[in-house]
Tab-separated table of C-alpha atoms in Angstrom:
chain	number	residue	atom	x	y	z
M	13	UNK	CA	88.400	66.335	9.915
M	14	UNK	CA	85.661	67.760	12.322
M	15	UNK	CA	86.254	71.714	13.175
M	16	UNK	CA	85.060	75.062	14.213
M	17	UNK	CA	86.083	78.240	11.939
M	18	UNK	CA	84.504	81.239	10.843
M	19	UNK	CA	85.079	82.847	7.540
M	20	UNK	CA	83.658	86.374	8.339
M	21	UNK	CA	84.668	88.584	11.263
M	22	UNK	CA	80.820	88.530	12.948
M	23	UNK	CA	79.658	89.509	16.797
M	24	UNK	CA	79.037	85.797	18.544
M	25	UNK	CA	75.651	86.604	18.793
M	26	UNK	CA	75.824	85.329	14.605
M	27	UNK	CA	75.532	81.772	14.068
M	28	UNK	CA	77.889	82.518	11.353
M	29	UNK	CA	80.994	83.611	13.469
M	30	UNK	CA	82.151	80.053	14.843
M	31	UNK	CA	80.754	77.272	12.610
M	32	UNK	CA	81.151	73.304	12.613
M	33	UNK	CA	83.263	72.560	9.557
M	34	UNK	CA	84.879	69.713	8.292
M	35	UNK	CA	89.210	69.910	6.576
M	36	UNK	CA	91.936	68.268	4.856
M	37	UNK	CA	93.325	66.465	8.192
M	38	UNK	CA	97.059	68.535	8.421
M	39	UNK	CA	100.500	65.647	7.803
M	40	UNK	CA	103.521	67.045	9.818
M	41	UNK	CA	106.917	68.252	8.522
M	42	UNK	CA	110.405	69.647	9.957
M	43	UNK	CA	109.392	69.785	14.009
M	44	UNK	CA	106.074	69.713	14.244
M	45	UNK	CA	103.857	66.753	15.917
M	46	UNK	CA	100.084	66.267	14.826
M	47	UNK	CA	98.410	66.019	17.800
M	48	UNK	CA	94.387	64.704	18.744
M	49	UNK	CA	93.021	66.926	20.589
M	50	UNK	CA	91.535	65.948	23.856
M	51	UNK	CA	91.032	69.220	25.616
M	52	UNK	CA	91.492	72.821	24.021
M	53	UNK	CA	90.464	76.467	25.836
M	54	UNK	CA	89.566	79.841	24.767
M	55	UNK	CA	91.440	82.826	26.068
M	56	UNK	CA	90.945	86.512	25.005
M	57	UNK	CA	93.065	86.530	21.974
M	58	UNK	CA	90.588	84.419	20.506
M	59	UNK	CA	87.838	86.296	21.000
M	60	UNK	CA	90.192	89.700	19.627
M	61	UNK	CA	91.278	88.150	16.561
M	62	UNK	CA	87.265	86.787	15.616
M	63	UNK	CA	86.388	90.128	15.513
M	64	UNK	CA	89.284	91.482	13.602
M	65	UNK	CA	90.433	89.556	11.256
M	66	UNK	CA	89.696	88.041	8.225
M	67	UNK	CA	90.920	85.223	5.973
M	68	UNK	CA	91.321	84.718	2.756
M	69	UNK	CA	89.005	84.743	0.628
M	70	UNK	CA	86.959	81.118	0.566
M	71	UNK	CA	88.628	79.758	2.934
M	72	UNK	CA	88.480	79.488	6.956
M	73	UNK	CA	89.645	80.408	10.168
M	74	UNK	CA	90.326	77.864	13.057
M	75	UNK	CA	90.893	79.557	15.988
M	76	UNK	CA	92.548	77.858	19.351
M	77	UNK	CA	95.333	77.929	20.857
M	78	UNK	CA	95.476	76.594	24.395
M	79	UNK	CA	95.198	72.560	23.481
M	80	UNK	CA	95.763	69.022	25.220
M	81	UNK	CA	96.673	66.022	23.331
M	82	UNK	CA	98.030	63.326	21.647
M	83	UNK	CA	101.090	62.987	19.559
M	84	UNK	CA	99.436	60.818	16.978
M	85	UNK	CA	102.250	62.235	14.162
M	86	UNK	CA	106.034	63.608	14.102
M	87	UNK	CA	107.913	65.321	11.513
M	88	UNK	CA	111.274	63.983	10.136
M	89	UNK	CA	113.385	66.666	12.513
M	90	UNK	CA	111.504	65.729	15.944
M	91	UNK	CA	114.090	64.696	18.490
M	92	UNK	CA	111.812	65.104	21.533
M	93	UNK	CA	108.520	63.410	21.213
M	94	UNK	CA	107.061	59.899	20.411
M	95	UNK	CA	103.803	59.007	18.958
M	96	UNK	CA	101.884	58.373	22.306
M	97	UNK	CA	103.169	60.991	23.850
M	98	UNK	CA	100.819	63.077	26.288
M	99	UNK	CA	101.173	66.947	25.998
M	100	UNK	CA	99.946	70.428	26.073
M	101	UNK	CA	101.193	73.687	24.673
M	102	UNK	CA	99.521	77.721	23.520
M	103	UNK	CA	100.453	76.848	19.871
M	104	UNK	CA	101.428	79.795	17.331
M	105	UNK	CA	98.971	83.087	15.869
M	106	UNK	CA	100.397	82.712	12.845
M	107	UNK	CA	99.410	78.752	12.119
M	108	UNK	CA	95.476	77.121	12.395
M	109	UNK	CA	94.605	76.553	16.157
M	110	UNK	CA	94.102	74.187	18.194
M	111	UNK	CA	90.026	74.116	17.419
M	112	UNK	CA	90.145	71.180	15.571
M	113	UNK	CA	90.376	67.116	16.002
M	114	UNK	CA	94.090	66.830	14.820
M	115	UNK	CA	96.988	70.303	15.101
M	116	UNK	CA	100.517	70.725	14.623
M	117	UNK	CA	102.955	72.518	16.754
M	118	UNK	CA	106.708	73.035	16.387
M	119	UNK	CA	107.625	70.439	18.733
M	120	UNK	CA	110.035	73.160	20.488
M	121	UNK	CA	107.032	75.211	22.310
M	122	UNK	CA	105.297	71.685	23.586
M	123	UNK	CA	105.386	70.275	27.296
M	124	UNK	CA	104.712	67.514	28.328
M	125	UNK	CA	102.011	67.181	30.616
M	126	UNK	CA	100.893	66.731	34.448
M	127	UNK	CA	100.108	63.481	34.685
M	128	UNK	CA	98.034	64.747	37.914
M	129	UNK	CA	95.368	66.644	35.346
M	130	UNK	CA	93.038	65.540	33.442
M	131	UNK	CA	92.955	67.124	30.227
M	132	UNK	CA	90.271	69.803	30.133
M	133	UNK	CA	92.502	70.878	33.890
M	134	UNK	CA	95.803	70.884	31.265
M	135	UNK	CA	94.160	72.477	28.500
M	136	UNK	CA	93.954	75.447	30.567
M	137	UNK	CA	97.497	76.174	31.802
M	138	UNK	CA	99.839	76.729	28.803
M	139	UNK	CA	99.415	80.301	27.616
M	140	UNK	CA	98.429	81.941	30.889
M	141	UNK	CA	101.518	80.300	32.352
M	142	UNK	CA	103.735	80.918	29.199
M	143	UNK	CA	102.382	84.658	30.161
M	144	UNK	CA	102.810	85.165	33.336
M	145	UNK	CA	106.104	82.729	33.865
M	146	UNK	CA	107.272	84.907	30.223
M	147	UNK	CA	106.325	88.972	32.074
M	148	UNK	CA	107.853	87.951	35.926
M	149	UNK	CA	110.760	86.394	35.343
M	150	UNK	CA	111.744	87.250	31.270
M	151	UNK	CA	109.969	91.455	31.243
M	152	UNK	CA	110.181	92.375	34.622
M	153	UNK	CA	112.135	89.982	36.362
M	154	UNK	CA	110.532	90.587	40.426
M	155	UNK	CA	114.115	88.476	41.515
M	156	UNK	CA	115.954	92.487	40.616
M	157	UNK	CA	115.468	94.662	43.794
M	158	UNK	CA	113.797	97.986	43.259
M	159	UNK	CA	115.994	100.420	46.136
M	160	UNK	CA	114.429	101.494	48.789
M	161	UNK	CA	111.098	99.226	48.686
M	162	UNK	CA	110.137	95.947	49.659
M	163	UNK	CA	109.464	93.014	47.213
M	164	UNK	CA	106.003	93.209	46.204
M	165	UNK	CA	103.777	93.311	43.376
M	166	UNK	CA	100.543	94.774	42.225
M	167	UNK	CA	98.885	92.458	39.698
M	168	UNK	CA	95.659	94.439	38.287
M	169	UNK	CA	92.524	92.417	36.726
M	170	UNK	CA	93.327	89.011	39.767
M	171	UNK	CA	91.372	86.593	38.532
M	172	UNK	CA	91.750	86.618	34.834
M	173	UNK	CA	93.371	83.679	33.573
M	174	UNK	CA	97.066	85.218	33.105
M	175	UNK	CA	96.299	86.487	36.962
M	176	UNK	CA	95.888	83.362	38.657
M	177	UNK	CA	98.572	81.885	37.043
M	178	UNK	CA	101.284	85.089	37.896
M	179	UNK	CA	100.080	84.862	41.239
M	180	UNK	CA	100.666	81.201	42.166
M	181	UNK	CA	103.722	81.294	40.091
M	182	UNK	CA	105.360	84.329	42.054
M	183	UNK	CA	104.830	83.106	45.568
M	184	UNK	CA	105.786	79.319	44.279
M	185	UNK	CA	109.051	80.763	43.356
M	186	UNK	CA	109.750	83.873	45.165
M	187	UNK	CA	109.275	85.118	48.076
M	188	UNK	CA	107.511	88.835	47.017
M	189	UNK	CA	104.354	90.421	48.624
M	190	UNK	CA	101.833	90.159	45.921
M	191	UNK	CA	99.252	92.318	45.807
M	192	UNK	CA	95.795	91.738	43.021
M	193	UNK	CA	93.052	93.437	42.538
M	194	UNK	CA	89.263	92.154	42.697
M	195	UNK	CA	85.798	94.071	42.680
M	196	UNK	CA	83.681	91.258	43.285
M	197	UNK	CA	83.306	89.087	46.446
M	198	UNK	CA	83.648	85.528	44.715
M	199	UNK	CA	86.713	86.963	42.804
M	200	UNK	CA	88.120	88.202	46.019
M	201	UNK	CA	87.847	84.544	47.251
M	202	UNK	CA	89.310	83.442	44.026
M	203	UNK	CA	92.878	85.496	44.449
M	204	UNK	CA	92.875	84.404	48.030
M	205	UNK	CA	92.950	81.197	47.968
M	206	UNK	CA	95.800	81.043	45.267
M	207	UNK	CA	98.081	82.785	47.501
M	208	UNK	CA	98.210	87.114	46.960
M	209	UNK	CA	98.613	88.720	50.603
M	210	UNK	CA	96.612	91.679	49.862
M	211	UNK	CA	93.292	92.424	47.533
M	212	UNK	CA	91.707	95.579	46.888
M	213	UNK	CA	89.671	96.509	44.460
M	214	UNK	CA	90.307	98.102	40.817
M	215	UNK	CA	86.105	99.658	40.351
M	216	UNK	CA	88.370	102.667	42.994
M	217	UNK	CA	90.806	104.330	43.157
M	218	UNK	CA	94.159	102.000	43.835
M	219	UNK	CA	96.941	104.740	44.522
M	220	UNK	CA	94.869	104.715	47.897
M	221	UNK	CA	94.747	101.503	48.648
M	222	UNK	CA	97.806	100.620	48.402
M	223	UNK	CA	98.589	103.463	50.204
M	224	UNK	CA	97.003	102.326	52.786
M	225	UNK	CA	99.143	98.269	53.494
M	226	UNK	CA	102.134	97.896	55.412
M	227	UNK	CA	103.833	97.089	51.781
M	228	UNK	CA	104.752	100.417	51.178
M	229	UNK	CA	104.962	101.529	47.320
M	230	UNK	CA	105.822	98.445	45.046
M	231	UNK	CA	108.230	98.601	42.529
M	232	UNK	CA	106.240	96.284	39.960
M	233	UNK	CA	103.344	96.510	39.022
M	234	UNK	CA	101.607	93.553	36.502
M	235	UNK	CA	98.629	95.293	34.643
M	236	UNK	CA	96.666	92.594	33.170
M	237	UNK	CA	93.304	94.767	32.225
M	238	UNK	CA	91.752	98.131	31.288
M	239	UNK	CA	95.746	99.443	31.568
M	240	UNK	CA	94.488	102.773	30.121
M	241	UNK	CA	91.668	103.870	32.403
M	242	UNK	CA	94.489	102.821	35.679
M	243	UNK	CA	97.950	104.115	34.092
M	244	UNK	CA	97.756	107.559	35.783
M	245	UNK	CA	96.718	104.987	39.259
M	246	UNK	CA	99.886	103.087	37.623
M	247	UNK	CA	102.210	105.857	37.376
M	248	UNK	CA	101.637	107.137	41.288
M	249	UNK	CA	100.982	103.636	43.652
M	250	UNK	CA	104.831	102.398	41.717
M	251	UNK	CA	107.466	102.968	42.978
M	252	UNK	CA	110.424	105.464	41.681
M	253	UNK	CA	112.905	102.848	39.722
M	254	UNK	CA	109.762	100.886	39.409
M	255	UNK	CA	108.634	98.355	36.670
M	256	UNK	CA	105.424	98.329	34.543
M	257	UNK	CA	104.769	96.028	32.600
M	258	UNK	CA	101.744	95.095	30.466
M	259	UNK	CA	99.333	93.016	28.371
M	260	UNK	CA	96.174	93.959	27.265
M	261	UNK	CA	95.582	96.240	24.153
M	262	UNK	CA	94.373	100.084	25.201
M	263	UNK	CA	93.700	102.349	22.961
M	264	UNK	CA	96.603	105.041	23.371
M	265	UNK	CA	99.346	104.843	26.043
M	266	UNK	CA	101.618	107.706	27.103
M	267	UNK	CA	104.516	106.973	27.928
M	268	UNK	CA	105.730	110.190	28.801
M	269	UNK	CA	104.265	110.000	32.799
M	270	UNK	CA	107.051	107.613	33.590
M	271	UNK	CA	109.522	109.684	32.966
M	272	UNK	CA	109.579	111.764	36.300
M	273	UNK	CA	110.032	108.542	38.792
M	274	UNK	CA	112.407	106.398	35.811
M	275	UNK	CA	109.799	103.925	35.305
M	276	UNK	CA	110.419	100.993	32.838
M	277	UNK	CA	108.037	99.508	30.017
M	278	UNK	CA	107.517	96.112	29.401
M	279	UNK	CA	105.137	94.428	27.082
M	280	UNK	CA	104.567	90.836	27.022
M	281	UNK	CA	103.180	88.349	23.724
M	282	UNK	CA	103.501	85.256	24.183
M	283	UNK	CA	103.251	84.761	21.269
M	284	UNK	CA	106.284	86.465	20.060
M	285	UNK	CA	109.254	83.686	20.558
M	286	UNK	CA	106.424	81.311	17.913
M	287	UNK	CA	106.030	84.313	15.388
M	288	UNK	CA	109.937	85.941	15.173
M	289	UNK	CA	111.264	81.560	15.726
M	290	UNK	CA	113.300	83.633	18.440
M	291	UNK	CA	117.133	81.816	19.453
M	292	UNK	CA	115.246	80.969	22.538
M	293	UNK	CA	112.038	79.939	21.099
M	294	UNK	CA	112.866	76.090	23.272
M	295	UNK	CA	112.482	78.080	25.912
M	296	UNK	CA	108.963	78.265	26.095
M	297	UNK	CA	108.901	74.319	25.557
M	298	UNK	CA	110.939	73.823	28.641
M	299	UNK	CA	108.602	76.514	31.025
M	300	UNK	CA	105.585	74.351	30.461
M	301	UNK	CA	108.188	71.526	31.541
M	302	UNK	CA	108.787	73.130	34.913
M	303	UNK	CA	104.772	73.779	34.819
M	304	UNK	CA	104.237	70.335	35.031
M	305	UNK	CA	106.837	69.672	38.047
M	306	UNK	CA	104.980	71.865	39.600
M	307	UNK	CA	101.339	70.045	39.489
M	308	UNK	CA	102.777	67.236	39.823
M	309	UNK	CA	104.465	68.440	43.317
M	310	UNK	CA	101.225	69.909	44.551
M	311	UNK	CA	102.794	73.231	43.786
M	312	UNK	CA	101.055	74.295	41.339
M	313	UNK	CA	96.885	73.937	40.852
M	314	UNK	CA	95.094	74.186	37.418
M	315	UNK	CA	93.401	77.700	36.904
M	316	UNK	CA	90.412	75.647	34.873
M	317	UNK	CA	86.584	78.209	36.095
M	318	UNK	CA	84.464	76.264	33.536
M	319	UNK	CA	84.141	73.798	31.758
M	320	UNK	CA	81.578	73.586	28.797
M	321	UNK	CA	81.743	70.402	27.382
M	322	UNK	CA	82.414	69.804	23.540
M	323	UNK	CA	84.348	70.682	21.215
M	324	UNK	CA	81.267	72.378	19.003
M	325	UNK	CA	81.127	75.044	17.736
M	326	UNK	CA	77.363	75.780	19.509
M	327	UNK	CA	80.191	76.156	23.278
M	328	UNK	CA	82.476	77.780	21.743
M	329	UNK	CA	80.631	80.175	20.938
M	330	UNK	CA	79.254	80.662	24.429
M	331	UNK	CA	82.855	80.447	26.092
M	332	UNK	CA	83.634	83.470	23.493
M	333	UNK	CA	80.313	85.710	24.422
M	334	UNK	CA	81.281	84.556	28.843
M	335	UNK	CA	84.778	85.810	27.831
M	336	UNK	CA	83.454	89.169	25.897
M	337	UNK	CA	80.860	89.397	28.801
M	338	UNK	CA	84.189	90.006	31.187
M	339	UNK	CA	82.866	88.219	34.071
M	340	UNK	CA	85.021	85.157	33.733
M	341	UNK	CA	87.323	83.537	36.101
M	342	UNK	CA	89.659	81.010	35.594
M	343	UNK	CA	90.287	79.625	32.222
M	344	UNK	CA	86.549	77.993	29.935
M	345	UNK	CA	86.990	75.164	28.860
M	346	UNK	CA	86.439	72.606	26.511
M	347	UNK	CA	86.516	68.383	26.142
M	348	UNK	CA	86.228	66.141	23.503
M	349	UNK	CA	84.273	65.527	19.931
M	350	UNK	CA	80.944	63.688	19.950
M	351	UNK	CA	81.306	60.464	19.224
């Protein structure tokens, strides 16, 4: 089968950083689905792994987690899917990725593709939807109240893929007020179109901008990027007994300043359930089915920002470069293989 992989971590400008390769078609076992990939999307985690993870000597590492496709085979223990089902999912970080014609995935982390979306639109959703949902409702639990506050959340890096889903989910599933950050006119328009109630500029001090809003101090902050740069401002602007969640990888994170306000700290990694085979691993499949239903009801929309064409090494290198530039808006998707 055709696939895209690498053998040595390299800068994305190097053609060997991602290469078109041929690999054996995988065979499903256990609760695995064999999915024929129709579209994939690219996430920051793809670039992080490519830059840092070295495969075993002579082996290829295939990246990619978001995917939409058709079930073409099932393991003997599969109970919820059949050949021909259209699915979407975000995969597992400890298994080969979706940048291939065929892919194995545990049925428990798979959802049924929204029928109203095409393959590319559907592939844009899973990883960011899971990450945003788990942070908002499993980690921060934004439906709870923080004493002395109106219900509001600050989402830092509002135009990114995860934030684009978090804004929508918060507005669709709760009555919380959403403050999002964006620094360029086009990204400010984007987050407003997704439902953000207020937009502030993350290139300027955050606390003063939040203090100028009529919302009062928010009880929740979701930081998706540059947390180390914004940490002091986050501590300043959060209400006492508030909740702070993050998904990026700051080089250092000093939690001591959170103590005075009794602020709680929450990490989110959407691969945790699949990586450890947690008792609630099937929550991700259920979550994706809920997302699919909300799309069908017209309450959620795809966050596809750019479709770069066919699934090839050249196009994937372009996608990685765009993500590494920090200028991406929404999700970057590739769809189909050359005939």
